């Protein structure tokens, strides 16, 4: 790995733009990448490469390219796909400084794409542990045009496999307590349902244009007490009531088992997105008139192709070829046997 320049810095890591030299059979030329250098010691043994291979490539996940250590005993560095438009948190803060806004359709497109990426992680029993706007990367972004939005869930290189995971506090790594569920704060227990909690906090960041969760309480220990006591974030002024009630609030159920799954959230985000189009919000945003449900891949064309045997009509004919027989339906994750064009 060759580091060129620093392009970002977060709570736990510094991000550089650089190049990665892979075997010639894989990539004959150096690959431009984002290189993550962690602020605390992370041994290479903590990178589960087999797990990352199991996640595979996905439209809404940042691809991991390689990892390396500079010297024996040093912290691991992880090279990932470089997303040219930066990270969501920085972009939201820029918009706040400009007194600009994110349209409801753009926010819902972020919600849907992030949920689909996290659904893929959950489908192979991967727990992210740090879902936040700073870890949503932008392949493309326009706060006024949802058709130019493509986000990817990143920074899952240190994710853990398994239905549930207990954090080992002896490692003394900092934890993102403001994004953590009651059970994660109280017992350091992480699962898909703690990622679901953090997903809703990330959406709260979107609608508040990058505000710090629980910003009225500067002390993290006070915030932990609030979360464990059942205090959740209030509805941001820019967040539609239906989106807050149907997409965010269910994710903050006190009991983990009462929270939706990411499969549920994909369906809810898609329904809210389509409803917003049908209600005429698209007219103010300068997009075409909605004609029924949209394709969950491009979100532009009408969904005119249904999968068998589940029956979900959720993609356009152009993108139906991306779902081969045996791959999971993007809504329910049931194995697909065939795709059928629906004429109405």
mmCIF file of C-alpha atoms in Angstrom:
data_model
loop_
_atom_site.group_PDB
_atom_site.id
_atom_site.type_symbol
_atom_site.label_atom_id
_atom_site.label_comp_id
_atom_site.label_asym_id
_atom_site.label_seq_id
_atom_site.Cartn_x
_atom_site.Cartn_y
_atom_site.Cartn_z
ATOM 1 C CA UNK A 1 0.000 0.000 0.000
ATOM 2 C CA UNK A 2 1.233 3.499 -0.867
ATOM 3 C CA UNK A 3 -0.364 6.412 1.006
ATOM 4 C CA UNK A 4 -0.741 9.666 -0.961
ATOM 5 C CA UNK A 5 -2.804 12.139 1.071
ATOM 6 C CA UNK A 6 -5.178 12.331 4.021
ATOM 7 C CA UNK A 7 -8.800 12.690 2.937
ATOM 8 C CA UNK A 8 -10.679 12.260 6.216
ATOM 9 C CA UNK A 9 -10.559 11.602 9.914
ATOM 10 C CA UNK A 10 -13.108 9.997 12.212
ATOM 11 C CA UNK A 11 -13.546 8.998 15.825
ATOM 12 C CA UNK A 12 -11.515 5.814 15.460
ATOM 13 C CA UNK A 13 -9.462 6.144 12.274
ATOM 14 C CA UNK A 14 -7.709 8.352 9.745
ATOM 15 C CA UNK A 15 -8.466 7.837 6.044
ATOM 16 C CA UNK A 16 -5.931 8.358 3.284
ATOM 17 C CA UNK A 17 -6.106 8.225 -0.487
ATOM 18 C CA UNK A 18 -3.521 5.866 -1.867
ATOM 19 C CA UNK A 19 -2.758 2.969 -4.154
ATOM 20 C CA UNK A 20 -2.646 -0.765 -3.610
ATOM 21 C CA UNK A 21 -0.403 -3.097 -5.574
ATOM 22 C CA UNK A 22 -2.178 -6.420 -6.047
ATOM 23 C CA UNK A 23 -0.943 -9.559 -7.823
ATOM 24 C CA UNK A 24 -0.802 -9.016 -11.584
ATOM 25 C CA UNK A 25 -3.374 -11.758 -12.133
ATOM 26 C CA UNK A 26 -5.847 -9.763 -10.008
ATOM 27 C CA UNK A 27 -5.031 -6.201 -11.104
ATOM 28 C CA UNK A 28 -2.193 -5.505 -13.562
ATOM 29 C CA UNK A 29 -2.030 -1.830 -12.540
ATOM 30 C CA UNK A 30 -2.045 -0.200 -9.064
ATOM 31 C CA UNK A 31 -5.565 0.260 -7.679
ATOM 32 C CA UNK A 32 -6.619 3.626 -6.260
ATOM 33 C CA UNK A 33 -8.145 3.060 -2.820
ATOM 34 C CA UNK A 34 -9.134 4.567 0.510
ATOM 35 C CA UNK A 35 -6.678 3.361 3.150
ATOM 36 C CA UNK A 36 -7.938 3.198 6.737
ATOM 37 C CA UNK A 37 -5.379 3.622 9.513
ATOM 38 C CA UNK A 38 -6.774 3.015 12.993
ATOM 39 C CA UNK A 39 -5.910 5.314 15.906
ATOM 40 C CA UNK A 40 -5.628 2.447 18.355
ATOM 41 C CA UNK A 41 -3.760 -0.798 17.962
ATOM 42 C CA UNK A 42 -5.737 -3.250 15.824
ATOM 43 C CA UNK A 43 -3.858 -6.520 15.217
ATOM 44 C CA UNK A 44 -4.289 -8.135 11.816
ATOM 45 C CA UNK A 45 -5.864 -11.145 13.539
ATOM 46 C CA UNK A 46 -8.975 -9.010 14.143
ATOM 47 C CA UNK A 47 -9.605 -8.762 10.391
ATOM 48 C CA UNK A 48 -11.781 -11.719 9.440
ATOM 49 C CA UNK A 49 -10.943 -11.955 5.746
ATOM 50 C CA UNK A 50 -13.093 -15.057 5.277
ATOM 51 C CA UNK A 51 -16.027 -13.085 6.673
ATOM 52 C CA UNK A 52 -15.398 -10.211 4.242
ATOM 53 C CA UNK A 53 -15.291 -12.661 1.343
ATOM 54 C CA UNK A 54 -18.596 -14.119 2.513
ATOM 55 C CA UNK A 55 -20.184 -10.654 2.428
ATOM 56 C CA UNK A 56 -19.173 -10.420 -1.237
ATOM 57 C CA UNK A 57 -19.687 -7.486 -3.560
ATOM 58 C CA UNK A 58 -22.892 -5.505 -3.200
ATOM 59 C CA UNK A 59 -24.217 -2.348 -4.816
ATOM 60 C CA UNK A 60 -24.637 -0.623 -1.446
ATOM 61 C CA UNK A 61 -21.543 -1.880 0.395
ATOM 62 C CA UNK A 62 -18.024 -0.489 0.122
ATOM 63 C CA UNK A 63 -15.774 -3.265 -1.180
ATOM 64 C CA UNK A 64 -12.742 -4.263 0.885
ATOM 65 C CA UNK A 65 -9.657 -4.663 -1.317
ATOM 66 C CA UNK A 66 -6.821 -5.731 0.985
ATOM 67 C CA UNK A 67 -5.228 -5.331 4.392
ATOM 68 C CA UNK A 68 -1.618 -5.029 5.491
ATOM 69 C CA UNK A 69 0.635 -4.180 8.422
ATOM 70 C CA UNK A 70 3.543 -1.752 8.120
ATOM 71 C CA UNK A 71 5.777 -3.689 10.524
ATOM 72 C CA UNK A 72 5.579 -6.664 12.828
ATOM 73 C CA UNK A 73 3.283 -5.907 15.738
ATOM 74 C CA UNK A 74 1.913 -2.713 14.163
ATOM 75 C CA UNK A 75 -1.755 -1.934 13.619
ATOM 76 C CA UNK A 76 -3.450 -3.253 10.502
ATOM 77 C CA UNK A 77 -4.320 -0.952 7.591
ATOM 78 C CA UNK A 78 -7.366 -1.752 5.463
ATOM 79 C CA UNK A 79 -7.739 -0.693 1.820
ATOM 80 C CA UNK A 80 -11.281 -0.226 0.555
ATOM 81 C CA UNK A 81 -13.042 1.043 -2.529
ATOM 82 C CA UNK A 82 -12.676 4.826 -2.841
ATOM 83 C CA UNK A 83 -16.017 6.677 -2.950
ATOM 84 C CA UNK A 84 -15.330 9.976 -4.734
ATOM 85 C CA UNK A 85 -17.970 12.142 -3.006
ATOM 86 C CA UNK A 86 -16.686 11.551 0.541
ATOM 87 C CA UNK A 87 -18.726 10.617 3.590
ATOM 88 C CA UNK A 88 -22.322 11.485 4.432
ATOM 89 C CA UNK A 89 -21.630 13.198 7.768
ATOM 90 C CA UNK A 90 -19.202 15.712 6.274
ATOM 91 C CA UNK A 91 -21.604 16.454 3.417
ATOM 92 C CA UNK A 92 -24.502 16.976 5.838
ATOM 93 C CA UNK A 93 -22.472 19.427 7.900
ATOM 94 C CA UNK A 94 -21.519 21.322 4.734
ATOM 95 C CA UNK A 95 -25.212 21.598 3.862
ATOM 96 C CA UNK A 96 -25.987 22.893 7.365
ATOM 97 C CA UNK A 97 -23.296 25.569 6.968
ATOM 98 C CA UNK A 98 -24.811 26.522 3.605
ATOM 99 C CA UNK A 99 -28.310 26.606 5.156
ATOM 100 C CA UNK A 100 -29.369 24.101 2.487
ATOM 101 C CA UNK A 101 -31.647 21.104 2.891
ATOM 102 C CA UNK A 102 -31.897 17.455 1.907
ATOM 103 C CA UNK A 103 -35.134 16.703 0.084
ATOM 104 C CA UNK A 104 -37.390 14.021 1.617
ATOM 105 C CA UNK A 105 -36.880 11.833 -1.454
ATOM 106 C CA UNK A 106 -33.094 12.088 -1.132
ATOM 107 C CA UNK A 107 -33.308 11.199 2.570
ATOM 108 C CA UNK A 108 -35.523 8.199 1.805
ATOM 109 C CA UNK A 109 -33.195 7.065 -0.957
ATOM 110 C CA UNK A 110 -30.336 7.134 1.556
ATOM 111 C CA UNK A 111 -32.539 5.184 3.982
ATOM 112 C CA UNK A 112 -33.375 2.537 1.387
ATOM 113 C CA UNK A 113 -29.871 2.073 0.009
ATOM 114 C CA UNK A 114 -28.281 1.911 3.472
ATOM 115 C CA UNK A 115 -30.924 -0.595 4.618
ATOM 116 C CA UNK A 116 -30.230 -2.784 1.585
ATOM 117 C CA UNK A 117 -26.491 -2.762 2.301
ATOM 118 C CA UNK A 118 -27.068 -3.607 5.959
ATOM 119 C CA UNK A 119 -29.590 -6.275 4.946
ATOM 120 C CA UNK A 120 -26.803 -7.983 3.012
ATOM 121 C CA UNK A 121 -24.528 -7.911 6.074
ATOM 122 C CA UNK A 122 -27.302 -9.308 8.273
ATOM 123 C CA UNK A 123 -28.076 -12.059 5.749
ATOM 124 C CA UNK A 124 -24.608 -13.545 6.321
ATOM 125 C CA UNK A 125 -24.732 -12.923 10.100
ATOM 126 C CA UNK A 126 -22.351 -9.952 10.069
ATOM 127 C CA UNK A 127 -22.743 -7.341 12.820
ATOM 128 C CA UNK A 128 -21.495 -3.884 11.797
ATOM 129 C CA UNK A 129 -21.274 -2.295 15.300
ATOM 130 C CA UNK A 130 -20.738 1.288 14.053
ATOM 131 C CA UNK A 131 -23.589 2.328 11.760
ATOM 132 C CA UNK A 132 -23.417 6.137 11.584
ATOM 133 C CA UNK A 133 -23.447 8.890 8.960
ATOM 134 C CA UNK A 134 -19.646 9.054 9.083
ATOM 135 C CA UNK A 135 -19.570 5.453 7.830
ATOM 136 C CA UNK A 136 -22.011 5.972 4.960
ATOM 137 C CA UNK A 137 -19.898 6.811 1.924
ATOM 138 C CA UNK A 138 -21.038 8.653 -1.176
ATOM 139 C CA UNK A 139 -20.491 7.276 -4.639
ATOM 140 C CA UNK A 140 -22.585 10.201 -5.877
ATOM 141 C CA UNK A 141 -24.773 12.753 -4.108
ATOM 142 C CA UNK A 142 -27.083 15.668 -4.831
ATOM 143 C CA UNK A 143 -29.234 16.941 -1.918
ATOM 144 C CA UNK A 144 -32.008 18.013 -4.319
ATOM 145 C CA UNK A 145 -32.061 15.143 -6.816
ATOM 146 C CA UNK A 146 -32.658 11.613 -5.548
ATOM 147 C CA UNK A 147 -31.712 10.194 -8.954
ATOM 148 C CA UNK A 148 -28.109 11.276 -8.346
ATOM 149 C CA UNK A 149 -27.784 9.615 -4.945
ATOM 150 C CA UNK A 150 -25.776 6.424 -4.475
ATOM 151 C CA UNK A 151 -24.583 5.611 -0.965
ATOM 152 C CA UNK A 152 -22.607 2.659 0.343
ATOM 153 C CA UNK A 153 -22.237 1.297 3.874
ATOM 154 C CA UNK A 154 -18.566 1.336 4.783
ATOM 155 C CA UNK A 155 -16.173 0.610 7.621
ATOM 156 C CA UNK A 156 -17.328 -2.932 8.274
ATOM 157 C CA UNK A 157 -13.798 -4.329 7.996
ATOM 158 C CA UNK A 158 -13.750 -5.001 11.755
ATOM 159 C CA UNK A 159 -17.295 -6.314 11.883
ATOM 160 C CA UNK A 160 -18.040 -9.544 13.721
ATOM 161 C CA UNK A 161 -19.771 -12.698 12.584
ATOM 162 C CA UNK A 162 -22.549 -14.401 14.517
ATOM 163 C CA UNK A 163 -26.100 -13.684 15.568
ATOM 164 C CA UNK A 164 -24.892 -11.790 18.642
ATOM 165 C CA UNK A 165 -21.549 -10.506 19.843
ATOM 166 C CA UNK A 166 -20.319 -9.371 23.245
ATOM 167 C CA UNK A 167 -17.651 -6.665 23.150
ATOM 168 C CA UNK A 168 -14.511 -7.449 25.164
ATOM 169 C CA UNK A 169 -14.009 -4.338 27.294
ATOM 170 C CA UNK A 170 -10.464 -5.442 28.113
ATOM 171 C CA UNK A 171 -9.446 -4.154 24.677
ATOM 172 C CA UNK A 172 -10.411 -0.653 25.877
ATOM 173 C CA UNK A 173 -11.383 0.612 22.425
ATOM 174 C CA UNK A 174 -13.674 3.648 22.262
ATOM 175 C CA UNK A 175 -17.324 2.888 21.601
ATOM 176 C CA UNK A 176 -19.869 5.046 19.677
ATOM 177 C CA UNK A 177 -22.204 5.199 22.686
ATOM 178 C CA UNK A 178 -24.556 7.809 21.194
ATOM 179 C CA UNK A 179 -25.440 5.394 18.388
ATOM 180 C CA UNK A 180 -25.673 2.334 20.625
ATOM 181 C CA UNK A 181 -28.814 0.544 21.800
ATOM 182 C CA UNK A 182 -29.666 0.065 25.492
ATOM 183 C CA UNK A 183 -28.344 -3.511 25.566
ATOM 184 C CA UNK A 184 -25.157 -2.485 23.742
ATOM 185 C CA UNK A 185 -24.545 0.328 26.230
ATOM 186 C CA UNK A 186 -25.537 -1.702 29.267
ATOM 187 C CA UNK A 187 -24.029 -5.119 28.493
ATOM 188 C CA UNK A 188 -21.907 -4.495 25.370
ATOM 189 C CA UNK A 189 -24.153 -6.928 23.486
ATOM 190 C CA UNK A 190 -24.271 -6.338 19.720
ATOM 191 C CA UNK A 191 -26.572 -7.957 17.156
ATOM 192 C CA UNK A 192 -28.505 -7.124 14.004
ATOM 193 C CA UNK A 193 -31.030 -5.391 16.262
ATOM 194 C CA UNK A 194 -28.367 -3.090 17.774
ATOM 195 C CA UNK A 195 -27.341 -2.219 14.193
ATOM 196 C CA UNK A 196 -31.029 -1.463 13.513
ATOM 197 C CA UNK A 197 -31.031 0.988 16.453
ATOM 198 C CA UNK A 198 -27.907 2.714 15.104
ATOM 199 C CA UNK A 199 -29.406 2.828 11.585
ATOM 200 C CA UNK A 200 -32.260 4.982 12.892
ATOM 201 C CA UNK A 201 -29.786 7.272 14.672
ATOM 202 C CA UNK A 202 -27.967 7.626 11.332
ATOM 203 C CA UNK A 203 -31.250 8.649 9.686
ATOM 204 C CA UNK A 204 -31.799 11.159 12.515
ATOM 205 C CA UNK A 205 -28.425 12.633 11.519
ATOM 206 C CA UNK A 206 -29.625 12.910 7.917
ATOM 207 C CA UNK A 207 -32.777 14.819 8.835
ATOM 208 C CA UNK A 208 -30.933 17.046 11.350
ATOM 209 C CA UNK A 209 -28.156 17.804 8.817
ATOM 210 C CA UNK A 210 -25.383 16.223 10.820
ATOM 211 C CA UNK A 211 -26.255 17.264 14.363
ATOM 212 C CA UNK A 212 -24.570 15.243 17.109
ATOM 213 C CA UNK A 213 -27.062 12.814 18.679
ATOM 214 C CA UNK A 214 -28.063 14.004 22.165
ATOM 215 C CA UNK A 215 -26.069 17.215 21.587
ATOM 216 C CA UNK A 216 -27.611 18.837 24.670
ATOM 217 C CA UNK A 217 -25.625 16.382 26.801
ATOM 218 C CA UNK A 218 -21.857 16.777 26.255
ATOM 219 C CA UNK A 219 -20.956 14.000 28.708
ATOM 220 C CA UNK A 220 -21.132 10.531 27.143
ATOM 221 C CA UNK A 221 -21.798 8.904 30.521
ATOM 222 C CA UNK A 222 -24.945 11.022 30.870
ATOM 223 C CA UNK A 223 -26.031 9.972 27.371
ATOM 224 C CA UNK A 224 -25.580 6.299 28.269
ATOM 225 C CA UNK A 225 -27.837 6.811 31.290
ATOM 226 C CA UNK A 226 -30.482 8.496 29.132
ATOM 227 C CA UNK A 227 -30.470 5.706 26.529
ATOM 228 C CA UNK A 228 -30.634 2.935 29.127
ATOM 229 C CA UNK A 229 -33.492 4.799 30.858
ATOM 230 C CA UNK A 230 -35.487 4.828 27.601
ATOM 231 C CA UNK A 231 -34.877 8.396 26.367
ATOM 232 C CA UNK A 232 -34.789 8.426 22.553
ATOM 233 C CA UNK A 233 -34.073 11.173 20.049
ATOM 234 C CA UNK A 234 -36.828 13.639 19.184
ATOM 235 C CA UNK A 235 -38.273 14.097 15.707
ATOM 236 C CA UNK A 236 -36.091 16.510 13.669
ATOM 237 C CA UNK A 237 -37.935 19.486 12.224
ATOM 238 C CA UNK A 238 -37.169 18.365 8.655
ATOM 239 C CA UNK A 239 -38.323 14.761 9.159
ATOM 240 C CA UNK A 240 -41.850 13.967 7.897
ATOM 241 C CA UNK A 241 -44.105 12.605 10.638
ATOM 242 C CA UNK A 242 -44.843 9.368 8.764
ATOM 243 C CA UNK A 243 -41.141 8.673 8.213
ATOM 244 C CA UNK A 244 -40.351 9.271 11.889
ATOM 245 C CA UNK A 245 -43.270 7.131 13.094
ATOM 246 C CA UNK A 246 -42.859 4.246 10.653
ATOM 247 C CA UNK A 247 -39.114 4.117 9.953
ATOM 248 C CA UNK A 248 -37.183 5.599 12.886
ATOM 249 C CA UNK A 249 -39.231 5.062 16.034
ATOM 250 C CA UNK A 250 -39.755 1.275 15.621
ATOM 251 C CA UNK A 251 -35.957 0.895 15.531
ATOM 252 C CA UNK A 252 -35.741 2.364 19.036
ATOM 253 C CA UNK A 253 -37.952 -0.195 20.770
ATOM 254 C CA UNK A 254 -36.517 -0.897 24.210
ATOM 255 C CA UNK A 255 -36.495 -4.663 23.667
ATOM 256 C CA UNK A 256 -34.268 -5.831 20.833
ATOM 257 C CA UNK A 257 -36.789 -8.460 19.716
ATOM 258 C CA UNK A 258 -39.414 -5.747 19.188
ATOM 259 C CA UNK A 259 -37.313 -3.890 16.604
ATOM 260 C CA UNK A 260 -37.724 -4.557 12.872
ATOM 261 C CA UNK A 261 -35.167 -6.472 10.844
ATOM 262 C CA UNK A 262 -33.307 -4.894 7.941
ATOM 263 C CA UNK A 263 -35.543 -6.880 5.590
ATOM 264 C CA UNK A 264 -38.518 -5.137 7.233
ATOM 265 C CA UNK A 265 -36.779 -1.761 6.934
ATOM 266 C CA UNK A 266 -36.068 -2.233 3.213
ATOM 267 C CA UNK A 267 -39.781 -2.828 2.616
ATOM 268 C CA UNK A 268 -40.801 0.138 4.798
ATOM 269 C CA UNK A 269 -38.306 2.531 3.202
ATOM 270 C CA UNK A 270 -39.389 1.457 -0.279
ATOM 271 C CA UNK A 271 -43.061 1.970 0.568
ATOM 272 C CA UNK A 272 -42.413 5.415 2.071
ATOM 273 C CA UNK A 273 -40.282 6.395 -0.917
ATOM 274 C CA UNK A 274 -42.950 5.354 -3.379
ATOM 275 C CA UNK A 275 -45.710 7.013 -1.354
ATOM 276 C CA UNK A 276 -43.752 10.269 -1.329
ATOM 277 C CA UNK A 277 -43.459 10.117 -5.105
ATOM 278 C CA UNK A 278 -47.142 9.351 -5.529
ATOM 279 C CA UNK A 279 -48.178 12.213 -3.250
ATOM 280 C CA UNK A 280 -46.610 14.685 -5.625
ATOM 281 C CA UNK A 281 -43.404 15.564 -3.764
ATOM 282 C CA UNK A 282 -41.611 14.768 -7.017
ATOM 283 C CA UNK A 283 -43.115 17.830 -8.679
ATOM 284 C CA UNK A 284 -41.270 20.185 -6.323
ATOM 285 C CA UNK A 285 -38.036 18.280 -6.890
ATOM 286 C CA UNK A 286 -38.243 18.428 -10.687
ATOM 287 C CA UNK A 287 -38.604 14.733 -11.427
ATOM 288 C CA UNK A 288 -41.069 12.919 -13.616
ATOM 289 C CA UNK A 289 -44.528 11.840 -12.632
ATOM 290 C CA UNK A 290 -44.544 8.621 -10.634
ATOM 291 C CA UNK A 291 -46.170 5.606 -12.243
ATOM 292 C CA UNK A 292 -46.637 2.980 -9.553
ATOM 293 C CA UNK A 293 -43.881 1.239 -7.658
ATOM 294 C CA UNK A 294 -40.237 1.982 -8.486
ATOM 295 C CA UNK A 295 -37.425 -0.476 -9.142
ATOM 296 C CA UNK A 296 -35.465 -1.074 -5.916
ATOM 297 C CA UNK A 297 -32.173 -1.053 -7.868
ATOM 298 C CA UNK A 298 -32.368 2.142 -9.941
ATOM 299 C CA UNK A 299 -35.374 3.774 -8.203
ATOM 300 C CA UNK A 300 -36.150 5.454 -11.537
ATOM 301 C CA UNK A 301 -37.979 2.975 -13.758
ATOM 302 C CA UNK A 302 -41.282 1.361 -12.870
ATOM 303 C CA UNK A 303 -41.084 -2.036 -11.157
ATOM 304 C CA UNK A 304 -42.548 -4.259 -13.853
ATOM 305 C CA UNK A 305 -40.864 -7.596 -13.069
ATOM 306 C CA UNK A 306 -41.888 -9.994 -10.297
ATOM 307 C CA UNK A 307 -39.886 -12.807 -8.761
ATOM 308 C CA UNK A 308 -41.179 -16.321 -8.295
ATOM 309 C CA UNK A 309 -42.130 -17.929 -5.967
ATOM 310 C CA UNK A 310 -42.328 -14.984 -3.507
ATOM 311 C CA UNK A 311 -44.287 -12.776 -5.951
ATOM 312 C CA UNK A 312 -42.560 -9.476 -5.134
ATOM 313 C CA UNK A 313 -42.761 -7.050 -8.068
ATOM 314 C CA UNK A 314 -39.826 -4.851 -7.194
ATOM 315 C CA UNK A 315 -37.404 -4.419 -10.136
ATOM 316 C CA UNK A 316 -37.514 -3.090 -13.669
ATOM 317 C CA UNK A 317 -36.901 -5.415 -16.610
ATOM 318 C CA UNK A 318 -33.448 -3.920 -17.256
ATOM 319 C CA UNK A 319 -32.186 -4.770 -13.761
ATOM 320 C CA UNK A 320 -33.976 -8.102 -13.365
ATOM 321 C CA UNK A 321 -31.000 -9.817 -15.008
ATOM 322 C CA UNK A 322 -28.897 -8.939 -11.951
ATOM 323 C CA UNK A 323 -30.901 -11.489 -9.925
ATOM 324 C CA UNK A 324 -29.993 -14.963 -11.133
ATOM 325 C CA UNK A 325 -31.831 -18.102 -10.087
ATOM 326 C CA UNK A 326 -30.993 -18.944 -6.486
ATOM 327 C CA UNK A 327 -30.087 -15.393 -5.463
ATOM 328 C CA UNK A 328 -32.249 -13.783 -2.755
ATOM 329 C CA UNK A 329 -35.180 -11.490 -3.468
ATOM 330 C CA UNK A 330 -34.122 -7.938 -2.470
ATOM 331 C CA UNK A 331 -37.252 -7.532 -0.356
ATOM 332 C CA UNK A 332 -37.856 -10.830 1.426
ATOM 333 C CA UNK A 333 -34.522 -12.657 0.815
ATOM 334 C CA UNK A 334 -36.355 -15.781 -0.399
ATOM 335 C CA UNK A 335 -34.438 -17.693 -3.124
ATOM 336 C CA UNK A 336 -35.503 -16.642 -6.627
ATOM 337 C CA UNK A 337 -36.546 -19.325 -9.100
ATOM 338 C CA UNK A 338 -37.533 -17.088 -11.996
ATOM 339 C CA UNK A 339 -38.387 -13.507 -12.997
ATOM 340 C CA UNK A 340 -41.599 -12.625 -14.808
ATOM 341 C CA UNK A 341 -42.459 -9.428 -16.700
ATOM 342 C CA UNK A 342 -45.867 -8.139 -15.531
ATOM 343 C CA UNK A 343 -48.085 -6.384 -18.097
ATOM 344 C CA UNK A 344 -50.872 -4.146 -16.784
#
